[in-house]
Coordinates of C-alpha atoms and ligand atoms in Angstrom, one line a residue:
M1 CA 0.0 0.0 0.0
T2 CA 1.2 3.5 -0.8
R3 CA 2.2 4.9 2.5
Y4 CA 0.8 8.2 3.8
G5 CA -1.0 8.7 0.5
A6 CA 2.3 9.9 -1.0
A7 CA 1.7 9.4 -4.7
D8 CA 5.3 8.5 -5.7
W9 CA 6.0 6.3 -2.7
D10 CA 5.9 2.9 -4.5
R11 CA 7.9 4.3 -7.4
V12 CA 10.6 5.5 -5.1
V13 CA 10.8 2.1 -3.5
E14 CA 11.2 0.6 -7.0
V15 CA 13.7 3.1 -8.3
L16 CA 15.9 2.9 -5.3
G17 CA 15.7 -0.8 -5.3
A18 CA 16.8 -1.0 -8.9
A19 CA 19.6 1.6 -8.8
D20 CA 23.2 0.5 -8.8
E21 CA 24.6 3.9 -7.6
V22 CA 22.8 6.6 -5.6
T23 CA 24.1 10.0 -4.8
I24 CA 22.5 11.3 -1.6
A25 CA 22.5 14.8 -0.4
S26 CA 20.9 16.8 2.4
H27 CA 20.5 20.5 3.0
V28 CA 23.1 23.2 3.6
K29 CA 24.1 23.5 7.3
P30 CA 22.7 20.0 8.0
D31 CA 21.1 19.3 11.3
G32 CA 20.7 16.0 13.1
D33 CA 17.8 14.9 10.8
A34 CA 19.6 15.8 7.6
L35 CA 22.7 13.9 8.7
G36 CA 21.0 11.0 10.3
S37 CA 18.8 10.4 7.3
L38 CA 21.7 10.9 4.9
L39 CA 24.0 8.4 6.6
G40 CA 21.2 6.0 7.5
A41 CA 20.0 5.9 3.9
S42 CA 23.6 5.6 2.7
L43 CA 24.4 2.6 5.0
A44 CA 21.1 0.9 4.1
L45 CA 21.6 1.2 0.4
R46 CA 25.2 -0.1 0.7
K47 CA 23.8 -3.0 2.6
L48 CA 21.8 -3.8 -0.6
G49 CA 25.1 -3.8 -2.5
K50 CA 24.7 -0.3 -4.1
K51 CA 27.4 2.3 -4.4
T52 CA 26.5 5.5 -2.5
R53 CA 28.0 8.9 -2.2
A54 CA 26.7 11.0 0.7
T55 CA 27.3 14.8 0.8
W56 CA 26.0 18.3 1.3
D57 CA 27.0 21.7 0.2
A58 CA 29.9 22.9 2.4
S59 CA 33.6 23.4 2.0
P60 CA 34.6 21.0 3.2
A61 CA 31.6 18.8 4.0
A62 CA 32.7 17.6 7.5
L63 CA 30.4 16.3 10.2
P64 CA 29.9 18.8 13.0
V65 CA 31.3 17.7 16.4
P66 CA 27.9 16.4 17.9
F67 CA 27.5 14.1 14.9
E68 CA 31.1 13.2 13.9
W69 CA 30.8 9.8 15.6
L70 CA 27.8 8.8 13.5
P71 CA 28.1 5.4 11.7
G72 CA 28.5 5.7 8.0
A73 CA 30.7 8.8 8.2
T74 CA 33.1 7.1 5.7
S75 CA 30.5 7.4 2.9
V76 CA 30.8 11.2 3.0
V77 CA 32.3 12.7 -0.1
Q78 CA 33.0 16.3 -1.0
P79 CA 30.3 18.1 -3.0
E80 CA 32.7 18.8 -5.9
E81 CA 33.0 15.0 -6.4
V82 CA 29.4 14.8 -7.4
G83 CA 28.4 15.0 -11.0
G84 CA 25.1 14.3 -12.8
A85 CA 24.0 11.1 -11.1
E86 CA 21.8 8.4 -12.4
T87 CA 19.8 8.5 -9.2
F88 CA 20.0 11.5 -6.9
L89 CA 18.3 11.4 -3.5
A90 CA 17.6 14.7 -1.8
L91 CA 16.8 14.4 1.9
D92 CA 15.2 16.9 4.3
C93 CA 15.3 19.7 1.7
G94 CA 12.2 21.8 1.8
A95 CA 13.0 23.3 -1.6
G96 CA 15.5 22.6 -4.4
D97 CA 17.7 25.6 -3.4
R98 CA 18.3 24.0 0.1
L99 CA 20.7 21.8 -1.8
G100 CA 22.9 24.9 -2.4
S101 CA 25.6 24.3 -4.9
L102 CA 24.4 20.7 -5.4
E103 CA 21.1 21.8 -6.9
D104 CA 22.4 21.8 -10.5
A105 CA 23.9 18.3 -10.1
A106 CA 20.7 17.1 -8.5
R107 CA 18.6 18.3 -11.4
A108 CA 21.1 17.1 -14.0
G109 CA 20.7 13.5 -12.9
E110 CA 18.4 11.0 -14.5
C111 CA 16.0 10.8 -11.6
L112 CA 15.9 13.2 -8.7
I113 CA 14.0 11.9 -5.7
N114 CA 12.8 14.3 -3.1
I115 CA 12.1 12.9 0.4
D116 CA 11.1 15.5 2.9
H117 CA 8.6 16.5 5.6
H118 CA 8.6 20.3 5.3
P119 CA 5.3 22.1 4.6
G120 CA 5.7 24.3 1.5
N121 CA 8.0 21.8 -0.2
D122 CA 7.6 22.6 -3.9
D123 CA 7.9 19.0 -5.2
F124 CA 11.2 19.8 -6.9
G125 CA 12.0 16.2 -7.6
D126 CA 11.1 13.9 -10.5
L127 CA 9.7 11.7 -7.8
N128 CA 8.5 13.3 -4.5
V129 CA 7.7 11.8 -1.2
V130 CA 6.7 14.8 0.9
V131 CA 4.9 13.9 4.1
T132 CA 4.4 16.9 6.3
T133 CA 2.9 14.8 9.2
A134 CA 6.1 12.8 9.5
S135 CA 8.2 13.8 12.5
S136 CA 11.4 13.8 10.5
T137 CA 12.9 12.8 7.2
A138 CA 14.6 9.9 9.1
E139 CA 11.2 8.5 9.9
L140 CA 10.3 8.5 6.2
V141 CA 13.7 6.9 5.4
A142 CA 12.9 4.2 8.0
R143 CA 9.5 3.4 6.4
L144 CA 10.9 3.4 2.9
L145 CA 13.6 0.9 4.0
E146 CA 11.0 -1.3 5.5
D147 CA 9.1 -1.4 2.2
M148 CA 12.5 -2.1 0.4
N149 CA 13.0 -5.0 2.7
V150 CA 16.3 -3.7 4.1
P151 CA 17.0 -5.3 7.4
L152 CA 17.9 -2.7 10.0
D153 CA 21.0 -3.0 12.1
T154 CA 22.5 -1.0 15.0
E155 CA 24.3 1.4 12.7
I156 CA 21.4 2.2 10.5
A157 CA 19.0 2.4 13.4
T158 CA 21.4 4.7 15.3
C159 CA 21.5 7.2 12.4
L160 CA 17.7 7.2 12.0
Y161 CA 17.2 7.5 15.7
V162 CA 19.4 10.6 15.7
G163 CA 17.3 12.1 13.0
M164 CA 14.1 11.5 15.0
V165 CA 15.4 12.5 18.4
T166 CA 16.8 15.8 17.1
D167 CA 13.9 16.9 14.9
T168 CA 11.3 16.1 17.6
G169 CA 13.3 18.0 20.3
R170 CA 13.9 14.8 22.2
F171 CA 10.3 13.6 21.4
Q172 CA 8.8 16.8 22.9
Y173 CA 7.5 18.8 20.0
S174 CA 4.1 18.5 18.4
N175 CA 5.4 16.3 15.5
T176 CA 5.8 13.5 18.0
R177 CA 2.9 11.2 17.3
P178 CA 2.2 7.7 18.7
D179 CA 3.7 6.2 15.6
T180 CA 6.8 8.3 16.0
L181 CA 7.4 6.8 19.4
R182 CA 6.6 3.3 18.1
L183 CA 9.2 3.6 15.4
A184 CA 11.7 5.1 17.9
A185 CA 11.1 2.1 20.1
E186 CA 11.6 -0.3 17.3
L187 CA 14.9 1.5 16.4
L188 CA 16.0 1.2 20.0
S189 CA 15.5 -2.5 19.9
Y190 CA 18.5 -2.7 17.6
D191 CA 20.8 -1.8 20.5
V192 CA 20.9 1.9 19.7
P193 CA 22.9 3.6 22.5
A194 CA 20.2 6.2 23.4
P195 CA 21.9 7.7 26.5
L196 CA 25.2 8.0 24.7
I197 CA 23.5 9.7 21.8
A198 CA 21.9 12.1 24.2
Q199 CA 25.2 13.0 25.7
K200 CA 27.0 13.3 22.3
V201 CA 24.3 15.3 20.7
F202 CA 22.9 17.4 23.5
E203 CA 25.8 17.7 26.0
S204 CA 28.7 18.3 23.6
S205 CA 29.0 22.1 23.7
S206 CA 32.4 23.5 23.6
F207 CA 33.2 25.8 26.6
G208 CA 33.2 28.7 24.1
L209 CA 29.6 27.9 23.2
L210 CA 28.7 28.1 26.9
K211 CA 30.1 31.6 26.9
L212 CA 28.5 32.5 23.6
T213 CA 25.1 31.3 25.0
G214 CA 25.7 33.6 28.0
R215 CA 26.2 36.6 25.6
V216 CA 23.1 35.8 23.6
L217 CA 20.9 35.4 26.7
D218 CA 22.3 38.6 28.2
R219 CA 21.3 40.5 25.1
A220 CA 17.8 39.0 24.8
V221 CA 15.0 41.5 24.1
L222 CA 11.4 41.0 24.9
V223 CA 8.8 42.6 22.6
K224 CA 5.9 42.2 25.0
D225 CA 3.0 43.1 22.7
A226 CA 4.0 40.5 20.2
R227 CA 5.0 38.0 22.9
L228 CA 8.3 37.8 20.9
V229 CA 11.8 37.3 22.4
Y230 CA 14.8 37.8 20.2
S231 CA 18.6 38.0 20.4
W232 CA 21.6 38.0 18.1
M233 CA 25.1 36.8 17.5
T234 CA 27.8 38.5 15.5
R235 CA 31.0 37.3 13.8
A236 CA 32.9 39.0 16.5
D237 CA 31.1 36.9 19.1
L238 CA 32.3 33.8 17.2
D239 CA 35.9 35.1 17.1
D240 CA 35.9 36.0 20.7
T241 CA 34.5 32.7 21.9
G242 CA 36.3 30.5 19.3
V243 CA 32.9 29.0 18.3
N244 CA 32.2 27.7 14.8
I245 CA 28.9 28.8 13.4
T246 CA 28.0 25.1 12.8
E247 CA 27.9 24.7 16.6
T248 CA 25.3 27.3 17.2
D249 CA 22.0 25.4 16.6
S250 CA 21.3 25.2 20.3
L251 CA 21.3 29.0 20.9
I252 CA 17.7 29.3 19.8
D253 CA 16.7 26.7 22.4
A254 CA 18.1 28.8 25.2
V255 CA 16.3 31.9 23.9
R256 CA 13.0 30.1 23.5
S257 CA 12.9 28.7 27.1
T258 CA 11.2 31.7 28.7
R259 CA 7.5 31.6 29.4
A260 CA 7.4 35.4 28.7
A261 CA 7.2 34.8 25.0
D262 CA 5.4 32.5 22.5
V263 CA 7.8 33.2 19.7
A264 CA 11.6 33.2 19.8
A265 CA 14.0 34.5 17.2
I266 CA 17.7 34.5 16.9
F267 CA 19.8 36.5 14.3
K268 CA 23.1 35.0 13.3
E269 CA 25.5 37.2 11.4
Q270 CA 26.9 35.6 8.3
P271 CA 30.3 36.4 6.7
D272 CA 28.5 38.6 4.2
G273 CA 27.0 40.8 7.0
R274 CA 23.5 39.5 6.5
F275 CA 21.7 37.4 9.2
R276 CA 20.3 33.9 9.3
V277 CA 17.2 34.0 11.3
S278 CA 15.8 31.1 13.2
L279 CA 12.2 31.3 14.5
R280 CA 10.5 29.0 17.0
S281 CA 7.0 29.1 18.2
K282 CA 4.8 27.7 21.0
G283 CA 1.6 28.4 19.0
P284 CA 1.4 31.2 16.4
G285 CA 2.5 29.9 13.0
V286 CA 5.9 31.2 11.9
G287 CA 6.4 29.1 8.7
A288 CA 4.4 31.5 6.7
I289 CA 6.4 34.5 8.1
A290 CA 9.6 32.7 7.1
R291 CA 8.3 32.0 3.6
S292 CA 7.2 35.6 3.2
W293 CA 10.9 36.5 3.7
G294 CA 12.0 33.9 1.1
G295 CA 12.8 31.2 3.7
G296 CA 10.8 28.3 4.9
G297 CA 10.3 25.6 7.4
H298 CA 7.5 24.2 9.6
D299 CA 4.7 26.0 11.4
L300 CA 6.5 26.0 14.7
A301 CA 10.2 26.0 13.5
A302 CA 11.3 28.0 10.5
G303 CA 14.1 30.2 9.1
F304 CA 15.1 32.8 6.6
T305 CA 17.8 35.3 5.8
A306 CA 17.5 39.1 6.6
D307 CA 19.5 42.2 6.0
D308 CA 19.2 43.8 9.4
I309 CA 17.8 43.1 12.8
D310 CA 15.7 46.0 13.8
S311 CA 13.5 46.3 10.8
T312 CA 13.1 42.6 10.6
V313 CA 12.0 42.4 14.3
E314 CA 9.5 45.2 13.7
S315 CA 8.0 43.4 10.7
V316 CA 7.9 40.0 12.4
A317 CA 6.3 41.5 15.5
R318 CA 3.7 43.2 13.3
A319 CA 2.9 40.0 11.5
L320 CA 2.5 38.2 14.8
A321 CA 0.3 40.9 16.3
S322 CA -1.9 40.9 13.2
G323 CA -2.1 37.1 13.3
E324 CA -1.1 36.8 9.6
Ligands
LIG401 P1 16.7 26.4 11.6 O1 16.1 27.6 12.3 O2 17.0 25.3 12.5 O3 17.8 26.8 10.7 O4 15.5 25.9 10.7 C1 14.2 25.6 11.2 C2 13.4 24.8 10.1 O5 13.2 25.7 9.0 C3 14.2 23.7 9.5 O6 13.2 22.7 9.2 C4 14.8 24.2 8.3 O7 14.9 23.2 7.3 C5 13.8 25.3 7.8 N1 14.5 26.4 7.2 C6 15.4 27.2 7.8 N2 15.8 28.1 6.9 C7 15.2 27.9 5.7 C8 15.2 28.5 4.4 O8 15.9 29.5 4.2 N3 14.4 28.0 3.5 C9 13.7 26.9 3.7 N4 12.9 26.4 2.7 N5 13.6 26.3 4.9 C10 14.3 26.8 5.9
LIG402 MN1 14.0 17.4 9.2

């Protein structure tokens, strides 16, 4: 049966099953779900005897510290090594441009498969499995593997569990459904070291990141009318604390933890002086706000790029106040 009513599901099972070589890529600045589904899919396809290359747009593509221990790291190649592939699997990309520099190679291949769970995904693949009710892309990969009759093992299950535990905020967010926990339980049954994963992924901050978190929290501003809390981080902060931008995903979680606000935002200065903005909400939809700025994401977790902080905050606050 076609799962989740995803029209191309069966076709994806067939095409992946028949492919000899698969190039797999996730989105720029990959998070736990992007990396867990990437490496889990790569290990599983290799188990079926296929050649795989796993990558994402970065120079170099290197696993961030919290994920560098992930099984399957040896299948990571550099994005330049990827040409027009016979079968190209894009994972966790809400839009084609989330592949960054790999988008052209992805589209040049014979068959581009798009597996994702972001609302607003524009079905950029030749085949699309976009299931917005899925907790994570890792969950979709797990279900596809089941239909492809790939037996799981500790390594594959570990990668997929990492995708699930990170995208659900340790099974706390609203995307955690009964089936999510049932699948996570099944993954754990393959001897997945859950406590070790929690430590590696959630308690692996460098000391510098602790200091940077302090700066960010100290700067936090509350826009009471909009029930919005925001803060920011500059390139100088990164230099001073010795923190790499790839380590800063947890900053938004510190900012969002106050009961004084429903929506949290963090602005992260990029090398070009613009800001990557992360939005998190306890209720009001922020996905549409991010999309209106050319970004995207889920209802309660989204992101975009902005030119400056003050005018963006004003506009986001206005959108929140008007409920649009
Ligand atoms: P984060 O704030 O962690 O970078 O992103 C939150 C969510 O929004 C993630 O699901 C991420 O994939 C999505 N997202 C963040 N930035 C963008 C963007 O510029 N475009 C799109 N389409 N999605 C984004
Ligand atoms: Mn995801």
